Coordinates of C-alpha atoms (C1' of nucleotides) in Angstrom, one line a residue:
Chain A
X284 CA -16.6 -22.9 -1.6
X285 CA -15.6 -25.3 1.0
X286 CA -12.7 -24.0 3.5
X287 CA -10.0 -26.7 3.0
X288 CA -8.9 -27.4 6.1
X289 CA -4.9 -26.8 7.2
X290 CA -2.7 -26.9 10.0
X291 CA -2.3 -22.9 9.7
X292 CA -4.5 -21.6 11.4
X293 CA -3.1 -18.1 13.1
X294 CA -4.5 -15.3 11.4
X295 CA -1.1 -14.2 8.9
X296 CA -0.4 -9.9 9.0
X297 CA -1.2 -8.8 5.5
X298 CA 1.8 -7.2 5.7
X299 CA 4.0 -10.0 6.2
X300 CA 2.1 -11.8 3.0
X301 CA 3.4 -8.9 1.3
X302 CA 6.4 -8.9 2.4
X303 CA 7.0 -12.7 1.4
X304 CA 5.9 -11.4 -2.0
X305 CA 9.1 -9.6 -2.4
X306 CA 11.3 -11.8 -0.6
X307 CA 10.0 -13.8 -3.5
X308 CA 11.3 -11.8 -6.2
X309 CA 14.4 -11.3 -4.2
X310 CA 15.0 -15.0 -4.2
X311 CA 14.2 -15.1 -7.9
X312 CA 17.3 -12.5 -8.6
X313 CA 19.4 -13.8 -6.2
X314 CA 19.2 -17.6 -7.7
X315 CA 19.8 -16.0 -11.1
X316 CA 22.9 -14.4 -9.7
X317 CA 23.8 -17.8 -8.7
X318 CA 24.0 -17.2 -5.2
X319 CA 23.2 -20.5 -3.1
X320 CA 22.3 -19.5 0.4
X321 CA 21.3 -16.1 1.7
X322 CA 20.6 -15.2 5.8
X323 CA 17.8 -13.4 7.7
X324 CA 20.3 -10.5 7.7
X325 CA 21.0 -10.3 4.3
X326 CA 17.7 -10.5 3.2
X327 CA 16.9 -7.9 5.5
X328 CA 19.5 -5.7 4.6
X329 CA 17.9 -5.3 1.0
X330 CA 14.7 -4.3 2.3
X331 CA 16.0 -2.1 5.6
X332 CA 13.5 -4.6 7.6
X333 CA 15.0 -6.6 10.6
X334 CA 16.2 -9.6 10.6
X335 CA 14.1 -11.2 13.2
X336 CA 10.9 -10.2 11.2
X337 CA 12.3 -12.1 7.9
X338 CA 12.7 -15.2 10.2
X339 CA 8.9 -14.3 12.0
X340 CA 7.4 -13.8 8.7
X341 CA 8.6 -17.0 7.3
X342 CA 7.9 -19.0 10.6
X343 CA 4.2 -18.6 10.1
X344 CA 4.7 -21.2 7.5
X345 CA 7.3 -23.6 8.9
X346 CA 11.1 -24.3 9.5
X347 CA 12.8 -23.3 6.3
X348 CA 16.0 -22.6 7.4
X349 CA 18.9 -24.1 8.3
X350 CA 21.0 -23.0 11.6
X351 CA 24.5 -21.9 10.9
X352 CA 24.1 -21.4 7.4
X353 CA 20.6 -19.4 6.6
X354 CA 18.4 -20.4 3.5
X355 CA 19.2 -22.2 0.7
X356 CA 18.0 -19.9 -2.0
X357 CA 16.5 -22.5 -4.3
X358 CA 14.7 -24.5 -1.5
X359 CA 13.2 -21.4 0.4
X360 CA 11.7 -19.8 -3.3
X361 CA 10.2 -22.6 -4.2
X362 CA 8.6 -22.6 -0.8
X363 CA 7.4 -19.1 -0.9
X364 CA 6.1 -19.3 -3.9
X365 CA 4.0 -22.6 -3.0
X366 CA 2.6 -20.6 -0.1
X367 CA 1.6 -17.4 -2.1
X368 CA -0.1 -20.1 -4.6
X369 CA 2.3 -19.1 -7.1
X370 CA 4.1 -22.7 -8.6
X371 CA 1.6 -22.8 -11.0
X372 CA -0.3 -20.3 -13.8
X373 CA -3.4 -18.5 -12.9
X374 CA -5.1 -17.6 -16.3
X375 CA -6.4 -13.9 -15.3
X376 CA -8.9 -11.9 -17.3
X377 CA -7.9 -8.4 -18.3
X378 CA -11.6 -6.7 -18.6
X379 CA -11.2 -3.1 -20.0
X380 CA -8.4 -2.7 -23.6
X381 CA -8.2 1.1 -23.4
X382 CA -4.9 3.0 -22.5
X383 CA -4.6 1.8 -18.9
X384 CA -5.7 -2.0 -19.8
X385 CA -3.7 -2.1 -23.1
X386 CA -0.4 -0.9 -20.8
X387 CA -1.1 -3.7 -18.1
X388 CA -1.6 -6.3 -21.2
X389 CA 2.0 -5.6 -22.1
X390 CA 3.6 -5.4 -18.4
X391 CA 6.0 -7.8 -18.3
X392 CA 5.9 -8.3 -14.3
X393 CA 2.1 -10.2 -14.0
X394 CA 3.6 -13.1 -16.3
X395 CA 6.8 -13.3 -14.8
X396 CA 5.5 -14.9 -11.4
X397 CA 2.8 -17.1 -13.3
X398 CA -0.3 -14.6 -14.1
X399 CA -1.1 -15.5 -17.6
X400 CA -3.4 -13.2 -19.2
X401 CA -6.1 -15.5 -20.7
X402 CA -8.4 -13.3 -22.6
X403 CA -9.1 -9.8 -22.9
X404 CA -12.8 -8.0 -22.4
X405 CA -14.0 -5.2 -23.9
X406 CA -17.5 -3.5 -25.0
X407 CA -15.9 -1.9 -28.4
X408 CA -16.8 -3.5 -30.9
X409 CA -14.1 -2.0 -33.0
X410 CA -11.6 -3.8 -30.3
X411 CA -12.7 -7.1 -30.0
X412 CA -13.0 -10.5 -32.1
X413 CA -9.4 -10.5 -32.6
X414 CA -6.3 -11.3 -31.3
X415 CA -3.6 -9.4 -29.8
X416 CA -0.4 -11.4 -29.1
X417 CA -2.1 -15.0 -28.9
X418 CA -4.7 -13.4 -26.4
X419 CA -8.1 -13.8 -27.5
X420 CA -10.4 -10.3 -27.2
X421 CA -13.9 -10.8 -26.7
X422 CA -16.9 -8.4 -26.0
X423 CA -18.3 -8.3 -23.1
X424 CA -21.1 -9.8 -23.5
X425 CA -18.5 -13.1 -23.8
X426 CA -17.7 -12.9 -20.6
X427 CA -19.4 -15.3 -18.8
X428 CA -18.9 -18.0 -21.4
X429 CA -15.1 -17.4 -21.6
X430 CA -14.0 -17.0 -18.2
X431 CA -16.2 -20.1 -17.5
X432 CA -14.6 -22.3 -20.6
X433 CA -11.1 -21.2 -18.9
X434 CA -11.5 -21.6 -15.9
X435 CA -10.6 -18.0 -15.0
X436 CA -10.6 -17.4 -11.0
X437 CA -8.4 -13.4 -11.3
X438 CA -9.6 -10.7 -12.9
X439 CA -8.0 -7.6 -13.5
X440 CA -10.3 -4.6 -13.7
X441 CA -8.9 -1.1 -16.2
X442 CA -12.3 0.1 -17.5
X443 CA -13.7 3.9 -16.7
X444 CA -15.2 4.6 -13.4
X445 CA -18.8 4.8 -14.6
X446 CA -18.7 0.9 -16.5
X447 CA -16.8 -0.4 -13.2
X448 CA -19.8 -1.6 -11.1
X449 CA -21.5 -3.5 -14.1
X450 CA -18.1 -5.1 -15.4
X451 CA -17.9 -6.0 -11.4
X452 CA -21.1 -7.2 -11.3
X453 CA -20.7 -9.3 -14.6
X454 CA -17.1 -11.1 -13.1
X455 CA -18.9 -12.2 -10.2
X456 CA -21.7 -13.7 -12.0
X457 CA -18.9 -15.9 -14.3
X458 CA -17.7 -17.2 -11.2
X459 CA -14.3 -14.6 -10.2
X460 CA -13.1 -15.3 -7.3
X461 CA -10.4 -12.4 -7.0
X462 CA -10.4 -8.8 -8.7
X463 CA -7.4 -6.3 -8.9
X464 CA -9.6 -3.3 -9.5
X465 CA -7.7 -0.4 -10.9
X466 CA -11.1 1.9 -11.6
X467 CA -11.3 4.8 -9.4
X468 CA -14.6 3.3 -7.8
X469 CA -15.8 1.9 -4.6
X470 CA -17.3 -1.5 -6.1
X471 CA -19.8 -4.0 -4.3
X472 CA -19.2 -7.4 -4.9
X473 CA -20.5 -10.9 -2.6
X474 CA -18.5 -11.5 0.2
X475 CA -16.6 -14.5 -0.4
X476 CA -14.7 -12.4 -3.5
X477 CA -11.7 -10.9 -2.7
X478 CA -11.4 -7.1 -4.1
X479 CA -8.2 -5.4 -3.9
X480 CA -8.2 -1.2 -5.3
X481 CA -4.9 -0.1 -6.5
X482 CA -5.0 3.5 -6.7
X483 CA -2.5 5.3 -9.4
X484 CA -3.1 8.8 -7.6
X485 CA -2.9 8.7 -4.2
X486 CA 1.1 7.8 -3.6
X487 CA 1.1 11.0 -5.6
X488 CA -1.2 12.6 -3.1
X489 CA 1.2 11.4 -0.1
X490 CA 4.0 13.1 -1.8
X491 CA 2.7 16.0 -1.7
X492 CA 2.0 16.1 1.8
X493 CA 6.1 15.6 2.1
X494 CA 6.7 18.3 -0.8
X495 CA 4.5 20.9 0.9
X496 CA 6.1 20.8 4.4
X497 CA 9.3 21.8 2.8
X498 CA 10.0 23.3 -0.4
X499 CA 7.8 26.4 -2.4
Chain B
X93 CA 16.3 23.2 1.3
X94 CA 15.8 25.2 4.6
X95 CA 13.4 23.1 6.6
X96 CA 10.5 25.7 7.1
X97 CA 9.8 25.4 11.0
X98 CA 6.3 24.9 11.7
X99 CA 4.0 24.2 15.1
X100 CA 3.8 20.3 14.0
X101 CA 6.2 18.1 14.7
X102 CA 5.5 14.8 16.2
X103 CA 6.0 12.2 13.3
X104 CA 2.8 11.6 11.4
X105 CA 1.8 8.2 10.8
X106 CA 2.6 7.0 7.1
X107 CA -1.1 5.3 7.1
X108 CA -2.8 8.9 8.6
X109 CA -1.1 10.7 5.1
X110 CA -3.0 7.8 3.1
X111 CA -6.3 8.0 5.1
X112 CA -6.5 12.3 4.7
X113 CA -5.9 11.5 0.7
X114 CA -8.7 9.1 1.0
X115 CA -11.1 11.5 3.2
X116 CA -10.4 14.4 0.7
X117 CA -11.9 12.7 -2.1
X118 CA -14.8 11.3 -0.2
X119 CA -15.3 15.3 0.9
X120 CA -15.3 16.2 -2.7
X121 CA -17.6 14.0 -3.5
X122 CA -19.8 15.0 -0.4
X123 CA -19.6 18.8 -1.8
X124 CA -20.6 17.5 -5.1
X125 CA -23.5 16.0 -3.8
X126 CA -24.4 18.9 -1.5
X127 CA -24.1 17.6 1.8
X128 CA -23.1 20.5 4.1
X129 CA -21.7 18.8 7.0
X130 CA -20.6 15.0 8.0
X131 CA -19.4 13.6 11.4
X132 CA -16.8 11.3 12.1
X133 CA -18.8 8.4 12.2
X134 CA -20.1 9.3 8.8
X135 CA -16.9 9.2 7.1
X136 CA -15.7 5.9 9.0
X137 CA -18.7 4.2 8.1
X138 CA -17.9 4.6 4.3
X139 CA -14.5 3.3 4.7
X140 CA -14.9 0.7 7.7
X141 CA -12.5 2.8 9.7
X142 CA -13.0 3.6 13.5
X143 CA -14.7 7.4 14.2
X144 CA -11.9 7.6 16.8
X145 CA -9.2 7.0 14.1
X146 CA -11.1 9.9 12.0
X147 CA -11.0 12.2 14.5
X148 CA -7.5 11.2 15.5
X149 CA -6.3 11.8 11.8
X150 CA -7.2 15.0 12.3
X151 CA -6.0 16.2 15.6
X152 CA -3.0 16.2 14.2
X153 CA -2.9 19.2 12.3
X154 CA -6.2 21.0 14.4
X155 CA -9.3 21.1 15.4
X156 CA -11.7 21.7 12.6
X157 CA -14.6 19.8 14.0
X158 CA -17.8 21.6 15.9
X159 CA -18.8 19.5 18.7
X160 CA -22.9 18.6 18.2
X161 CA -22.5 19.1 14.6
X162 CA -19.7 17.7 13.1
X163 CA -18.0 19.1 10.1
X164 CA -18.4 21.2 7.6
X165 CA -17.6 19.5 4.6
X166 CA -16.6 22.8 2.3
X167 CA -14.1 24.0 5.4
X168 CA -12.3 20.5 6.2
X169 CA -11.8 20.4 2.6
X170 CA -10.0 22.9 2.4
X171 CA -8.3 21.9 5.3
X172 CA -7.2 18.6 4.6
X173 CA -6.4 19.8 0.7
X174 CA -4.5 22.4 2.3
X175 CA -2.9 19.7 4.9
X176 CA -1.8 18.0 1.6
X177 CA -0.5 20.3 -0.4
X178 CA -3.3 20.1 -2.4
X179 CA -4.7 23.7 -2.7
X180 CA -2.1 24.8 -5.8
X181 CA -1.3 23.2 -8.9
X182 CA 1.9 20.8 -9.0
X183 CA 3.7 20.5 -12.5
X184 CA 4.4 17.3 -13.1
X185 CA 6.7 15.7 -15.4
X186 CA 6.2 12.0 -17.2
X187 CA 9.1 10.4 -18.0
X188 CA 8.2 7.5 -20.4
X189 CA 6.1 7.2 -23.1
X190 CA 5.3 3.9 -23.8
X191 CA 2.3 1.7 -23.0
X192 CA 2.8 2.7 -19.7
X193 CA 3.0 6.4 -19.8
X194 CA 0.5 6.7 -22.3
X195 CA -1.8 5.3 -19.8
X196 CA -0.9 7.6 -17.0
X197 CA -1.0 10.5 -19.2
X198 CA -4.6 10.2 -19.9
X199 CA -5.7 9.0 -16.5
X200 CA -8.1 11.5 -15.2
X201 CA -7.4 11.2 -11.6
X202 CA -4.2 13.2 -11.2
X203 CA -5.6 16.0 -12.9
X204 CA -8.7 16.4 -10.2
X205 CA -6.7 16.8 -7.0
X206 CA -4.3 19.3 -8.6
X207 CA -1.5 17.3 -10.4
X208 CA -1.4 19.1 -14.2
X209 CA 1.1 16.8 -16.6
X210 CA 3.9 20.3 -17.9
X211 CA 6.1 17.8 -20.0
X212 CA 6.6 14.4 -21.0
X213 CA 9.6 13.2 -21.9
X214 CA 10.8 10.2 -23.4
X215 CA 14.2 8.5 -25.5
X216 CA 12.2 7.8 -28.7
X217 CA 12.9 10.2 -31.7
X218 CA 9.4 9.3 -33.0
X219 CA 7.8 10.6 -30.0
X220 CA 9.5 13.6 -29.1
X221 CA 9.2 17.5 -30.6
X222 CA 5.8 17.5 -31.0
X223 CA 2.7 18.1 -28.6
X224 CA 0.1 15.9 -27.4
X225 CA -3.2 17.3 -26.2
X226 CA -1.1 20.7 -25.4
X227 CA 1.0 18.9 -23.8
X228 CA 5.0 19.5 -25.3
X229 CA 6.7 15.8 -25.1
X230 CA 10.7 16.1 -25.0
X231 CA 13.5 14.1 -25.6
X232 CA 15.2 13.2 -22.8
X233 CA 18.4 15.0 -23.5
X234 CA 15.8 18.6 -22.7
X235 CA 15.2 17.2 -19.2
X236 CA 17.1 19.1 -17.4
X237 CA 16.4 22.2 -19.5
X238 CA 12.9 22.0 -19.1
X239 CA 12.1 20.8 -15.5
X240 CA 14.5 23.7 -14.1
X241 CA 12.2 25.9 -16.9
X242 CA 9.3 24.9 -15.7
X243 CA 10.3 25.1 -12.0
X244 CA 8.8 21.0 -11.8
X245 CA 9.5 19.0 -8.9
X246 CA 7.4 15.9 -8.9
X247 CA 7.8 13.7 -11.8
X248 CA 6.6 10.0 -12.7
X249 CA 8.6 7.5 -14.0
X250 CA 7.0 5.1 -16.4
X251 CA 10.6 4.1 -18.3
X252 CA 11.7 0.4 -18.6
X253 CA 13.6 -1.2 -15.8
X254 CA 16.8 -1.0 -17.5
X255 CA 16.3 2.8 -18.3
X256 CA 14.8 3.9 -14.3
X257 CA 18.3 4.5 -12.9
X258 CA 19.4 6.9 -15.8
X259 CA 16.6 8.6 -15.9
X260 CA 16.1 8.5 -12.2
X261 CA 19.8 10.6 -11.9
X262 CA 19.1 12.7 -14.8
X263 CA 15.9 13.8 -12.7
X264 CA 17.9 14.4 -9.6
X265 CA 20.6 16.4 -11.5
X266 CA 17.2 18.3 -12.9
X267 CA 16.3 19.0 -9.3
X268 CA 13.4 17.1 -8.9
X269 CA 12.1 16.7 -5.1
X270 CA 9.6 13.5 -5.7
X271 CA 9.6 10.7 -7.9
X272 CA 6.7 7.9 -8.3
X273 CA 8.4 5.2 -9.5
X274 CA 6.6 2.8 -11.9
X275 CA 9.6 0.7 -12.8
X276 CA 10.1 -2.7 -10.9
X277 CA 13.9 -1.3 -9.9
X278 CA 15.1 -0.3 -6.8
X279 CA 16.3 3.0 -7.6
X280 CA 19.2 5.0 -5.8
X281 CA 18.4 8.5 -4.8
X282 CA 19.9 11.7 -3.2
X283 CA 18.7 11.2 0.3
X284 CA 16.5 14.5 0.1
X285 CA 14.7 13.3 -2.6
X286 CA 11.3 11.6 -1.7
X287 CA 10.6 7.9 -3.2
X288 CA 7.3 5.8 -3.6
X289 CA 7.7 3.4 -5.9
X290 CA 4.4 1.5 -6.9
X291 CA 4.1 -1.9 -7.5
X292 CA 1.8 -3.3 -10.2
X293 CA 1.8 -7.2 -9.8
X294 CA 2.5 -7.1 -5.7
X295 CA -1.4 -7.1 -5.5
X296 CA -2.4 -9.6 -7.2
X297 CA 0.4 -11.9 -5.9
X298 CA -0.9 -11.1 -2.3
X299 CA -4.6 -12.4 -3.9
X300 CA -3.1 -15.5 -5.4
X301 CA -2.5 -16.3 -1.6
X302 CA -6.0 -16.0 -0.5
X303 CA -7.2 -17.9 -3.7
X304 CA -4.2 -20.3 -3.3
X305 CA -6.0 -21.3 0.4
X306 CA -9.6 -22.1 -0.7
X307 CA -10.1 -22.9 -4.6
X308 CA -7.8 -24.8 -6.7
Chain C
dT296 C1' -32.0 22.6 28.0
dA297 C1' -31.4 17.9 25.8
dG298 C1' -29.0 15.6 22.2
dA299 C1' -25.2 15.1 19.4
dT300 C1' -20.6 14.9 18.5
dT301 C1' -16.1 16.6 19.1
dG302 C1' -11.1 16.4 20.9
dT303 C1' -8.4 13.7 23.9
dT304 C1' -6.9 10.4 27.4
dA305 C1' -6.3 5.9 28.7
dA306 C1' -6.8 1.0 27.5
dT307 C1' -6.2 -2.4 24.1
dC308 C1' -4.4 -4.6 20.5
dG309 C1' -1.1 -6.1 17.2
dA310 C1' 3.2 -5.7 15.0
dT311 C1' 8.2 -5.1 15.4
dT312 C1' 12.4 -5.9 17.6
dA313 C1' 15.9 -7.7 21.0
dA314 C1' 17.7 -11.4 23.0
dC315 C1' 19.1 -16.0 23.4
dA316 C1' 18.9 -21.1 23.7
dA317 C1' 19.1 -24.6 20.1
dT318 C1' 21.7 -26.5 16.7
dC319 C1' 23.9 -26.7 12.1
Chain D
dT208 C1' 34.9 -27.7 18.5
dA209 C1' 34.1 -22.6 17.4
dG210 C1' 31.3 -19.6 14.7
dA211 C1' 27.2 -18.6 12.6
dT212 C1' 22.5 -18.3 12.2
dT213 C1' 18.1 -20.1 13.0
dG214 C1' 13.4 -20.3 15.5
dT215 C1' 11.0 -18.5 19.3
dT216 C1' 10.0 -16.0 23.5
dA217 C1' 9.6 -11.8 25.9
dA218 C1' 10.0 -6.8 25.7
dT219 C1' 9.0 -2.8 23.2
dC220 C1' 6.9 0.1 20.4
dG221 C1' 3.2 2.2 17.9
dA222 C1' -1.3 2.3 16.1
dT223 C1' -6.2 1.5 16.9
dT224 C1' -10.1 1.8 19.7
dA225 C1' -13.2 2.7 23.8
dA226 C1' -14.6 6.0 26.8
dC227 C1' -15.9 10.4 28.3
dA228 C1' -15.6 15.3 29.7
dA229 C1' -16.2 19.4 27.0
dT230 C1' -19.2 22.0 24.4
dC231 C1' -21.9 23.2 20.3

DNA sequence: TAGATTGTTAATCGATTAACAATC
DNA sequence: TAGATTGTTAATCGATTAACAATC
């Protein structure tokens, strides 16, 4: 796991790598609408940010503007989506083909920026040996062989709560280097993987809060 | 929509909402396992958060602490579910069906903090008029109907991109006061209407970027 | 009482924003 | 050139953390 070394050091906000992940898709819409240059105030407009953090964010990375005229939308996409390592296809593994991991199989947004979902994990045996739109579905106990053969780095995690640690457990041992963990579980994994917990409830929690200080 | 005046107002940190959602869960978990009472530094620790930032959370809406002990894990529940608008059931309604809504239909963790699915609806003729785990699903034309019926005003909105904005005004027009938006569209709302739109993919794009700097 | 832990103030840190010289 | 917009510095703002008197 060598560090390759880089010119950027400075530590970048998570926040602004987030935010460069929707200028992305902004840029992506924008050059489908055909439009050839768009400003730090434009951009921000869409977003209700400020224009001198569009321009911040992207200067952690270099110059990609031009003065006078703003950023050719082509030019500064391709850019963004070098930095955020998307120009090319990461093959992910989907582990879990229940409700929750048979509705991210079909969403249309991972593939769109380059997440191709290489094969599919599951422990039923009623699910698996088969394939489901080209995607192969393998048991579990596949799992090190497959994500191995394909090189698999991302894995996306949908299984219950309860089979979440030894699914974790499992990916790490093939060799994952990332995990989008959707099971509502606090997982421990080695340190040099990256675990990121999306949680489907608590936005819904945090509306609440807003809901209760007015209405009923 | 009178504004019901209340002893709190300075502006609560978005991030303080997200952390009390997060400390509710780890006190019903404490209760489950029968721990009485748990300090600040207790509940940091679980989450790498700062005891001071614990505490702070809280002052906001009170003290609820005892100095030399801590708290008591049954009352700040209570507290904090209170805080939240947790303490009552919310009727919820599910607009969308698909792979999506199916999904979010059978996920268990809405249903544990007090979020009870009262009617799904969805544009498919095949789908509608009948009942699904006592659930009645609706054709969207019943929206309004039903949400006014059923007095709901939270829903979650699983509908294709092309289909958010429609739905999104029918449920506006129904008088609905919170919308989670799973769609990837930027939706248009009546300004009293509370928004959180979840992303699905912007996770793993911001992993891509820490990958994207080592491996590959 | 002695020990522990709160609630809160003040210090620190980091992120956002305003302002502007550089320059297309 | 005149107008527009960048890249960057300095000012502002807000959130996190350290420290500690209050007090159980």
């Amino acid at each position: 796991m060598a560090r390759r070394s880089t010119y950027r050091l400075p530590k970048i906000p998570e926040m602004t790598i987030r935010r460069l992940s929707v200028y992305t898709r902004c840029l992506l819409q924008l050059e489908e609408d055909g439009v050839k240059t768009v400003s730090s105030q434009e951009l921000a407009e869409r977003f209700n940010l400020n224009s001198a953090q569009v321009r911040k964010d992207l200067a952690y990375f270099g110059e990609f503007g031009v003065r006078g005229i703003g950023y050719y939308v082509a030019g500064l996409k391709a850019e963004l989506q070098r930095i955020l390592g998307l120009d090319h296809e990461w093959p992910v593994a989907l582990v879990g083909f229940g409700n929750l991991g048979s509705a991210l199989f079909h969403y249309k947004g991972f593939t769109r920026q380059g997440f191709r979902i290489a094969a599919v994990f599951d422990d039923d045996p009623a699910k698996v040996n088969r394939e489901v739109a080209g995607v192969p579905v393998f048991d579990m106990r596949d799992l090190g062989r497959e994500v191995k053969a394909r090189n698999i780095q991302i894995a996306i995690l949908a299984v219950p709560a309860e089979a979440a640690q030894a699914a974790a457990d499992q990916l790490v041992a093939a060799g994952i280097k990332a995990v989008l963990n959707f099971a509502p579980a606090r997982l421990k994994l080695a340190r040099d993987v990256r675990l990121k917990d999306v949680d489907l409830s608590i936005e819904l929690e945090t509306l609440s809060f807003y809901l209760a200080k007015n209405v009923r």
